[in-house]
Every structure is written in structure tokens, then in C-alpha cells.
mmCIF file with all atom_site columns, C-alpha atoms in Angstrom:
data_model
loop_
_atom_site.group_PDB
_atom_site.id
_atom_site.type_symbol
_atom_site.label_atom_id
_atom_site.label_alt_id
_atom_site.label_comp_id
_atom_site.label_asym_id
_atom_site.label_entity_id
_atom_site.label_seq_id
_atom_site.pdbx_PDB_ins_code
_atom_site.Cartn_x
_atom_site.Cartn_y
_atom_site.Cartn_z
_atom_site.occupancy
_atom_site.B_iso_or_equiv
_atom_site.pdbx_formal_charge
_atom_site.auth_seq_id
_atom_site.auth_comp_id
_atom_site.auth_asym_id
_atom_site.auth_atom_id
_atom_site.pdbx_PDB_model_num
ATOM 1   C CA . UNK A 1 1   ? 46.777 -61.024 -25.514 1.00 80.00 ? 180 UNK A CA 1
ATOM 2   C CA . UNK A 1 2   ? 50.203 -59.078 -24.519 1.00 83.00 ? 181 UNK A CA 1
ATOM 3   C CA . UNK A 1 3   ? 50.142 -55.733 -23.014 1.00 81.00 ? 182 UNK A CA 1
ATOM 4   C CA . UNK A 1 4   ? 51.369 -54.447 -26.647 1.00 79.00 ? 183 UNK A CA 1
ATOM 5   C CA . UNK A 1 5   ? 48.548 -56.094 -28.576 1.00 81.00 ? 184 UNK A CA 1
ATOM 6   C CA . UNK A 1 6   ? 45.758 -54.103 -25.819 1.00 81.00 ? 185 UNK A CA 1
ATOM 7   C CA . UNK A 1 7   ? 47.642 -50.945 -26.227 1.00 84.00 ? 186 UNK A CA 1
ATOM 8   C CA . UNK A 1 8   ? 47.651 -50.511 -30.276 1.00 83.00 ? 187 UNK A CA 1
ATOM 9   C CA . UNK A 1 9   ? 43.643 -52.047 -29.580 1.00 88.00 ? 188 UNK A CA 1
ATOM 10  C CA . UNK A 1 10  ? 42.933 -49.612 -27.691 1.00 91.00 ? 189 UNK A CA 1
ATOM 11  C CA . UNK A 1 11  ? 44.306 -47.223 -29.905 1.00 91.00 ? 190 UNK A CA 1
ATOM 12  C CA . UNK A 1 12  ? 42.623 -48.471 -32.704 1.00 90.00 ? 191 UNK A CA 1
ATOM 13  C CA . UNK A 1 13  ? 38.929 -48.820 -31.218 1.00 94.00 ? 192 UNK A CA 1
ATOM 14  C CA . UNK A 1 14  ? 39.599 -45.252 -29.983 1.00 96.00 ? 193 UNK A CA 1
ATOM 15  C CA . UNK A 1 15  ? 40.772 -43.970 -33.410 1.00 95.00 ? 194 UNK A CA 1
ATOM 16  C CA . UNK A 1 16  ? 38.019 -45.209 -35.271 1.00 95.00 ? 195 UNK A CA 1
ATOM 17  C CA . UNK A 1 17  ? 35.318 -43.392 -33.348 1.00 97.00 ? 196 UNK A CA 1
ATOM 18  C CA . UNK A 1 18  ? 35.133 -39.885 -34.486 1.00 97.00 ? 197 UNK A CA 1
ATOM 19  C CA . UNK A 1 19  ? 34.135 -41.130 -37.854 1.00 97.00 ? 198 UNK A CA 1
ATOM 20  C CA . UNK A 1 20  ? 30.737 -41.209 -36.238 1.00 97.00 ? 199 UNK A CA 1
ATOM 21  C CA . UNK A 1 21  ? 30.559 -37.487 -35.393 1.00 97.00 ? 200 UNK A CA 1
ATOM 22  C CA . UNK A 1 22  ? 32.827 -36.311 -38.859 1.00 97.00 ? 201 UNK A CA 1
ATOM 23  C CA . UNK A 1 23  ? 32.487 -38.887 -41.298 1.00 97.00 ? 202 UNK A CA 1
ATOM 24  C CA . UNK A 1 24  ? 35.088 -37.048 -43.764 1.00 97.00 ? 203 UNK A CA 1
ATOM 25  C CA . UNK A 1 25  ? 37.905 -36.198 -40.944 1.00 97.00 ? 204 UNK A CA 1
ATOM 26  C CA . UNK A 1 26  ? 37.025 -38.961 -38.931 1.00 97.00 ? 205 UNK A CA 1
ATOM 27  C CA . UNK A 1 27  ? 37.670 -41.571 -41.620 1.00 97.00 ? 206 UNK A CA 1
ATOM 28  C CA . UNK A 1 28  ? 40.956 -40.030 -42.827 1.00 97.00 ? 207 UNK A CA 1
ATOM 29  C CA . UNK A 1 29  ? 41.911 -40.040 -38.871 1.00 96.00 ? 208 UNK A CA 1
ATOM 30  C CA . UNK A 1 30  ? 41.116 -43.656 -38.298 1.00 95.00 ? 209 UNK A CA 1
ATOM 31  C CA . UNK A 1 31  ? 42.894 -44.366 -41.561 1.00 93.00 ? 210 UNK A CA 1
ATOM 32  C CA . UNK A 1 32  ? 46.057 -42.711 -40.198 1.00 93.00 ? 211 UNK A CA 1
ATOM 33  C CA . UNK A 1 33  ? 45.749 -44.327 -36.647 1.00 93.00 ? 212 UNK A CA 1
ATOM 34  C CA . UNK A 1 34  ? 44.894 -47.680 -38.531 1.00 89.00 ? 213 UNK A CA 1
ATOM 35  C CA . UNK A 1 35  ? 48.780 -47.073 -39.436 1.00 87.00 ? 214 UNK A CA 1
ATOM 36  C CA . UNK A 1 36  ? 49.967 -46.172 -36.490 1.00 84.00 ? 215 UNK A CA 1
ATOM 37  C CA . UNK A 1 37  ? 49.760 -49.797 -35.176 1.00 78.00 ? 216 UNK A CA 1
ATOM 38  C CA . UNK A 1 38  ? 53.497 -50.091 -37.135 1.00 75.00 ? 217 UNK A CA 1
ATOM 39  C CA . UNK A 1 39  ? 54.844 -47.357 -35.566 1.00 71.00 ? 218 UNK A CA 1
ATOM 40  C CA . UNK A 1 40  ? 53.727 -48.838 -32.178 1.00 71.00 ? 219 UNK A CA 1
ATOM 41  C CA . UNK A 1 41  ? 55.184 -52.155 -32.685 1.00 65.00 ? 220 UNK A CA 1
ATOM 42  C CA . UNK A 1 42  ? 58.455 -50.574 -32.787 1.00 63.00 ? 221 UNK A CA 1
ATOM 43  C CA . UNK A 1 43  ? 57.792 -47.807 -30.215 1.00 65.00 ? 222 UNK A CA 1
ATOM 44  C CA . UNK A 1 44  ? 56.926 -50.004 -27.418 1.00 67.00 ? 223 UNK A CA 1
ATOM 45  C CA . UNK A 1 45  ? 58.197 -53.379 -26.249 1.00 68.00 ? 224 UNK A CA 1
ATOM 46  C CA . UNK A 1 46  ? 55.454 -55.105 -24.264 1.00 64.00 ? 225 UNK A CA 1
ATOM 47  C CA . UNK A 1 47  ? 55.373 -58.402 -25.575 1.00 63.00 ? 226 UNK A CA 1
ATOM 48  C CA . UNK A 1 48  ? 55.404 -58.026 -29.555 1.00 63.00 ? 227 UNK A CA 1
ATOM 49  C CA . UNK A 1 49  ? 52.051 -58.845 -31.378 1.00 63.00 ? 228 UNK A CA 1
ATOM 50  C CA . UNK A 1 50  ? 52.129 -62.826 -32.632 1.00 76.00 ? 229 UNK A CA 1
ATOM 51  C CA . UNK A 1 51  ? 50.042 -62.632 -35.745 1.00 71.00 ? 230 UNK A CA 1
ATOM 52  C CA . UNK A 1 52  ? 50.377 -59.154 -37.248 1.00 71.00 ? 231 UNK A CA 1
ATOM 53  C CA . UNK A 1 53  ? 47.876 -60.087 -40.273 1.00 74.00 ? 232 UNK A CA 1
ATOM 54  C CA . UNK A 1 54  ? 45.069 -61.749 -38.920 1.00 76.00 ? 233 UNK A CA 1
ATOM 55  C CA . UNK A 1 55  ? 45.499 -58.642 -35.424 1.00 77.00 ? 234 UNK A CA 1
ATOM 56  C CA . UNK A 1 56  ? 44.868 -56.185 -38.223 1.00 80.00 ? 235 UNK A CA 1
ATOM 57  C CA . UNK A 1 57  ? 42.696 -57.501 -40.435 1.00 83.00 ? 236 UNK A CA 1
ATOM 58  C CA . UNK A 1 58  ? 40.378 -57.897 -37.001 1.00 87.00 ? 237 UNK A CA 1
ATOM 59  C CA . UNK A 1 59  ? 41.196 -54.708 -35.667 1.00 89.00 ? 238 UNK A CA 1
ATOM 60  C CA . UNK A 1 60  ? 40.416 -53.166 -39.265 1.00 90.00 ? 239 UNK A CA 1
ATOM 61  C CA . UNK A 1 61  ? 36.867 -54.473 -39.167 1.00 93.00 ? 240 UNK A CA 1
ATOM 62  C CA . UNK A 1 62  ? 36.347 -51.804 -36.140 1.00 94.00 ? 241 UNK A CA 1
ATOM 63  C CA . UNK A 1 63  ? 36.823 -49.133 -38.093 1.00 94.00 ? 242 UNK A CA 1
ATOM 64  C CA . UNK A 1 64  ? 35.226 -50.600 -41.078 1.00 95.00 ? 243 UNK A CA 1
ATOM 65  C CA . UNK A 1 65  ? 31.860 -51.087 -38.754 1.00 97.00 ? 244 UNK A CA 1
ATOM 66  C CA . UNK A 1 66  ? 32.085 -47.228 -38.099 1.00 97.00 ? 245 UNK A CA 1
ATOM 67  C CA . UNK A 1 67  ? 32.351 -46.375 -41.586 1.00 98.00 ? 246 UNK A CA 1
ATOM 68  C CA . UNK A 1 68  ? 29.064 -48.761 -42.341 1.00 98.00 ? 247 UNK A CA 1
ATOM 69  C CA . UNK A 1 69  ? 27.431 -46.828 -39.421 1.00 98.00 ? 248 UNK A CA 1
ATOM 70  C CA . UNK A 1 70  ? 28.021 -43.702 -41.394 1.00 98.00 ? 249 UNK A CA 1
ATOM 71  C CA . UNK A 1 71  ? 27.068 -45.207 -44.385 1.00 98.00 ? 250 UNK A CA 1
ATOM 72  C CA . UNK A 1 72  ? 23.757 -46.692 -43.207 1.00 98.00 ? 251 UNK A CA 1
ATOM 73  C CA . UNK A 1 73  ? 22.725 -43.158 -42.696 1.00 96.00 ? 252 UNK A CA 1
ATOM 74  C CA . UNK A 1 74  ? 22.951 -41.806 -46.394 1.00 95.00 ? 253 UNK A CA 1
ATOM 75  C CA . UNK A 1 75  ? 20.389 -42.439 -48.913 1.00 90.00 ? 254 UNK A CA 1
ATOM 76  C CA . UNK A 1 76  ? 19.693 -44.496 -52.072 1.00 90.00 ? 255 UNK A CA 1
ATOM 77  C CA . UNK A 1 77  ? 22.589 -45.446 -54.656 1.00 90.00 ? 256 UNK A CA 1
ATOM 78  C CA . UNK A 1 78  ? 25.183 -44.523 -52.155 1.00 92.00 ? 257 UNK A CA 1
ATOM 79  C CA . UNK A 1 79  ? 24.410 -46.309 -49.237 1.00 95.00 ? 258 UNK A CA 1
ATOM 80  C CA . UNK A 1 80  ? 23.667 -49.539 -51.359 1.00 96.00 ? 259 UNK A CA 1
ATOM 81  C CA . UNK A 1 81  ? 27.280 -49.600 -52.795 1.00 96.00 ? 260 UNK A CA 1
ATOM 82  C CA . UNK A 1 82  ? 28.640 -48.757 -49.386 1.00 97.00 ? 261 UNK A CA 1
ATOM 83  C CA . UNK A 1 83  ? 26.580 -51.690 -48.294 1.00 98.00 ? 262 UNK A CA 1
ATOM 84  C CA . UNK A 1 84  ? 27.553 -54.071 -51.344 1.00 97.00 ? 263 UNK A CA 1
ATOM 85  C CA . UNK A 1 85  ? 31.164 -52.875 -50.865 1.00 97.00 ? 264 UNK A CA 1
ATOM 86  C CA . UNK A 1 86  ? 31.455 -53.753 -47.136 1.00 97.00 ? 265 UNK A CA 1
ATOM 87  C CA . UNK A 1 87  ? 29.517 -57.444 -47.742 1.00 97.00 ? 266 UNK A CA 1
ATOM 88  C CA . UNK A 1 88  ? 32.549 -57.862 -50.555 1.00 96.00 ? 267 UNK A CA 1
ATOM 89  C CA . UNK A 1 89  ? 35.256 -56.954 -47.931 1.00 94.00 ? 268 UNK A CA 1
ATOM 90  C CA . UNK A 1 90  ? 33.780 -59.020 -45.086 1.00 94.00 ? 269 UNK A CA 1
ATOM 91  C CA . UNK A 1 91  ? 33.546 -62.377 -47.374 1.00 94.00 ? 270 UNK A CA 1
ATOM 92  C CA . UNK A 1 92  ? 36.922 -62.011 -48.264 1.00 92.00 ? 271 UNK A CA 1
ATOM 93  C CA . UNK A 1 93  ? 38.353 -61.434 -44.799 1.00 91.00 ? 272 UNK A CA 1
ATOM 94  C CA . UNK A 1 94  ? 36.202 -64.763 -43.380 1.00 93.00 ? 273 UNK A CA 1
ATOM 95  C CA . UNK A 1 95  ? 37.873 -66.766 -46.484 1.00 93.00 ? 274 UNK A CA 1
ATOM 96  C CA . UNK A 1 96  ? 41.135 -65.077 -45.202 1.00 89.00 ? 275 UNK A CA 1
ATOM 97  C CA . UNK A 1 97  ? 40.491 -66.158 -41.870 1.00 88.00 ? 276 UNK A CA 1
ATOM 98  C CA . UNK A 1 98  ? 39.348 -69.729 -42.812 1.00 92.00 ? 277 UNK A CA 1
ATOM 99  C CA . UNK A 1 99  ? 42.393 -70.141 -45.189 1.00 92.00 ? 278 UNK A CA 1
ATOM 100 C CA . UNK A 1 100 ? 45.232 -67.709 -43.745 1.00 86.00 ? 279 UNK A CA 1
ATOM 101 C CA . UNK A 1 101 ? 46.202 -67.461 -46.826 1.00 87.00 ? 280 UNK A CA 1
ATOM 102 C CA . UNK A 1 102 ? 47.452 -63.287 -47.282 1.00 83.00 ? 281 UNK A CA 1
ATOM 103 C CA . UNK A 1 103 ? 47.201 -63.546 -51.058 1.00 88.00 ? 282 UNK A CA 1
ATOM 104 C CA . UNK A 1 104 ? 42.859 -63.828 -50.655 1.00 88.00 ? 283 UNK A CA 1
ATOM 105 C CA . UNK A 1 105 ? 42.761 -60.579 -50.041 1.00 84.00 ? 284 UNK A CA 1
ATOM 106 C CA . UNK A 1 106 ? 44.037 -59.739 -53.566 1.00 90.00 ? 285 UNK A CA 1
ATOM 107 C CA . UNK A 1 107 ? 40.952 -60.879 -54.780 1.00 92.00 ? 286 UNK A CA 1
ATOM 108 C CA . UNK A 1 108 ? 38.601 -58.666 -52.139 1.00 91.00 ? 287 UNK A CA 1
ATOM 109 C CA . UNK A 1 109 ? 40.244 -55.614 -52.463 1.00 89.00 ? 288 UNK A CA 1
ATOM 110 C CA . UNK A 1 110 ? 39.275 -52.738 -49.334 1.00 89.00 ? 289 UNK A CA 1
ATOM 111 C CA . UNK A 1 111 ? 36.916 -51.141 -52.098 1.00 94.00 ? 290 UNK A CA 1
ATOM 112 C CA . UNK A 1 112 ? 34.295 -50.122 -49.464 1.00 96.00 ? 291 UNK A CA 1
ATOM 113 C CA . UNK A 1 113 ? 37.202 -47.652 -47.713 1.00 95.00 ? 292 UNK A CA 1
ATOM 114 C CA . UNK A 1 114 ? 37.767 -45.924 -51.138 1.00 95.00 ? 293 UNK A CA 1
ATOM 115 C CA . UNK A 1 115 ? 33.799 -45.093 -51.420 1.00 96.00 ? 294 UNK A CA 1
ATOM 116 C CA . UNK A 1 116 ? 33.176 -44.504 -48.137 1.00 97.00 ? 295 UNK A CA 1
ATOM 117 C CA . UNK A 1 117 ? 35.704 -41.764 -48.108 1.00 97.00 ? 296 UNK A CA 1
ATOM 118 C CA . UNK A 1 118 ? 34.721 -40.465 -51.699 1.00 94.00 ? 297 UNK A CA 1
ATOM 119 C CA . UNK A 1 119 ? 30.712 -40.073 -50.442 1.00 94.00 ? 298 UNK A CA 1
ATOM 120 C CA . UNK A 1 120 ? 31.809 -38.741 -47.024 1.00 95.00 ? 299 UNK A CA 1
ATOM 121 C CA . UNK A 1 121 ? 34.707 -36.134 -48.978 1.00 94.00 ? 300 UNK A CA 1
ATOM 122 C CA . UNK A 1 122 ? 31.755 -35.212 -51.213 1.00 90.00 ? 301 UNK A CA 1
ATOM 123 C CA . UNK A 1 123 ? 29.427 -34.388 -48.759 1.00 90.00 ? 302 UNK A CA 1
ATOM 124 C CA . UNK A 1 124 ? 32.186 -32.567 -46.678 1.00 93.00 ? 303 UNK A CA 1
ATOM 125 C CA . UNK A 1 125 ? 32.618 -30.413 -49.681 1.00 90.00 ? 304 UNK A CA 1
ATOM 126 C CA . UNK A 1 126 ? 29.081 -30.080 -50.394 1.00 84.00 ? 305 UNK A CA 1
ATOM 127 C CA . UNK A 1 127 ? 29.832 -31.309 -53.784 1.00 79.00 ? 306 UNK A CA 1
ATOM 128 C CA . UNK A 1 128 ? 26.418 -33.354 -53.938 1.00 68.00 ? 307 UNK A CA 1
ATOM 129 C CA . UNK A 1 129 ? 24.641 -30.005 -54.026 1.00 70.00 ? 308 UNK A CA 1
ATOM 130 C CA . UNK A 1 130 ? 26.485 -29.015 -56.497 1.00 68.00 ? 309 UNK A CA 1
ATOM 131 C CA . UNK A 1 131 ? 26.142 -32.701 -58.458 1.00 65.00 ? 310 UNK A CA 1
ATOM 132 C CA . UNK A 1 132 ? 22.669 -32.589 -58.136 1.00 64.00 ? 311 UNK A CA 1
ATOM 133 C CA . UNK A 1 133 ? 21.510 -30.499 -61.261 1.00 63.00 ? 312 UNK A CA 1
ATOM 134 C CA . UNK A 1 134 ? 24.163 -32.844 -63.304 1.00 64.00 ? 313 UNK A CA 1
ATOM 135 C CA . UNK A 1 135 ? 22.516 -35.520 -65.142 1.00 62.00 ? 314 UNK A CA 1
ATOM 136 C CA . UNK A 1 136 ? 25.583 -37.823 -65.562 1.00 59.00 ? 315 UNK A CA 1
ATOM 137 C CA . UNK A 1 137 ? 25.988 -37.143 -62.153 1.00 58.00 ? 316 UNK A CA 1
ATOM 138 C CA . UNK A 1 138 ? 22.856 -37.269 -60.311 1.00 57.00 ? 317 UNK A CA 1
ATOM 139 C CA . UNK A 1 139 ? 22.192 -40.158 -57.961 1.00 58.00 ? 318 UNK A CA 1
ATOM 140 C CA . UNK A 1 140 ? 26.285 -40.707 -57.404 1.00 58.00 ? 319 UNK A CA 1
ATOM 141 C CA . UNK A 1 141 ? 25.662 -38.802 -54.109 1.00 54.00 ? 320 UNK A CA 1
ATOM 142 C CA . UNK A 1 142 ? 22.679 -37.569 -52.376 1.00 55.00 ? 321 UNK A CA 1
#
């Protein structure tokens, strides 16, 4: 590993923690440092990073493992999509792993991300109290 690859690593195993404390600010942080690994590639000059793709796609799995954390916490329908959401996501990054082939992940799309940070924005917003009396909407969030 070069001194550049360690450095955005670093950044990104750091970024992805406060998701664990604040599940709504912490994901939209780590989703912001999980783009920050660009920026860094062109900031520093360490040594480069020699397989951009398959780096990421490891180093998103860190974050992704914090959000499951989160999600293993919450109750009923919610945590069984989140669940269901991040098995999707990790079969299609082992086939992209055993193929390298980029296009893969068309087909397993980072839907877990999107619900994570739809259940965690709703419960920031205390809009599962509010969804509670709602027929239609009762169960979506607890």
C-alpha cells in the first residue's frame, strides 16, 4: 500500500465513525468524506492509488458496516430492509470483486445507503412519531 492509499484510509475509517453516535449527520458526513478520497488523489502526491475501483468499493464497505451497526439497532420493517438492502449490496460487490467487471454494479445498485439515510433522516426529524397514527404509513419507521 503507498503512503497515499493509508492516508485517504485513514481518512475514510475515521469519517465513517460518527455515524455510530449521529446516525443522520454521521451518515451524510461519511458520505461527504467517502468523496473526499478524489479530492485527495489530487491534493497529495504520495504514490497515487493503483486500483481506484476495487480501493473504494473496499473502503466503502467501512462505512457501509457502520451504517448496518446503526441499522441493527432499529426495530421491525426497517431494520429488515436495511438488512435485505446491505445483503443485496454485499453480493454484488463479491461478484464485482470476482469478475472486476465495473458494469456489475449496475445491477446491485447502493440501495441500502438511500434507506439507511431515509430511516436515520426520519428519526432525526422525529417524523416516525409523527407517522405513527398514519395507517399508510405505519410500520415504514418505528
Amino acid at each position: 500500500m503507498t503512503t497515499e492509499e493509508i492516508i485517504i484510509a485513514v481518512v475514510r475509517v475515521v469519517g465513517s465513525l460518527p455515524v455510530l453516535v449521529f446516525p443522520f449527520p454521521g451518515a451524510i458526513f461519511a458520505m461527504l468524506v467517502d468523496l473526499s478520497d478524489l479530492f485527495l488523489m489530487n491534493l497529495l502526491d504520495e504514490g497515487g492509488v493503483s486500483d481506484y475501483q476495487e480501493f473504494d468499493k473496499w473502503l466503502d464497505q467501512v462505512y457501509m458496516v457502520t451504517f448496518l451497526i446503526v441499522a441493527l439497532r432499529w426495530q421491525g420493517t426497517p431494520r429488515n430492509i436495511a438488512v435485505g438492502l446491505f445483503a443485496y449490496r454485499l453480493i454484488g460487490f463479491v461478484t464485482f470483486e470476482l469478475s472486476q467487471e465495473r458494469d456489475v454494479l449496475i445491477f446491485f445498485p447502493n440501495l441500502f445507503e438511500f434507506w439507511f439515510v431515509f430511516v436515520a433522516g426520519a428519526k432525526f426529524l422525529r417524523l416516525d412519531e409523527r407517522w405513527r397514527g398514519k395507517p399508510h404509513l405505519r410500520g415504514l419507521v418505528p
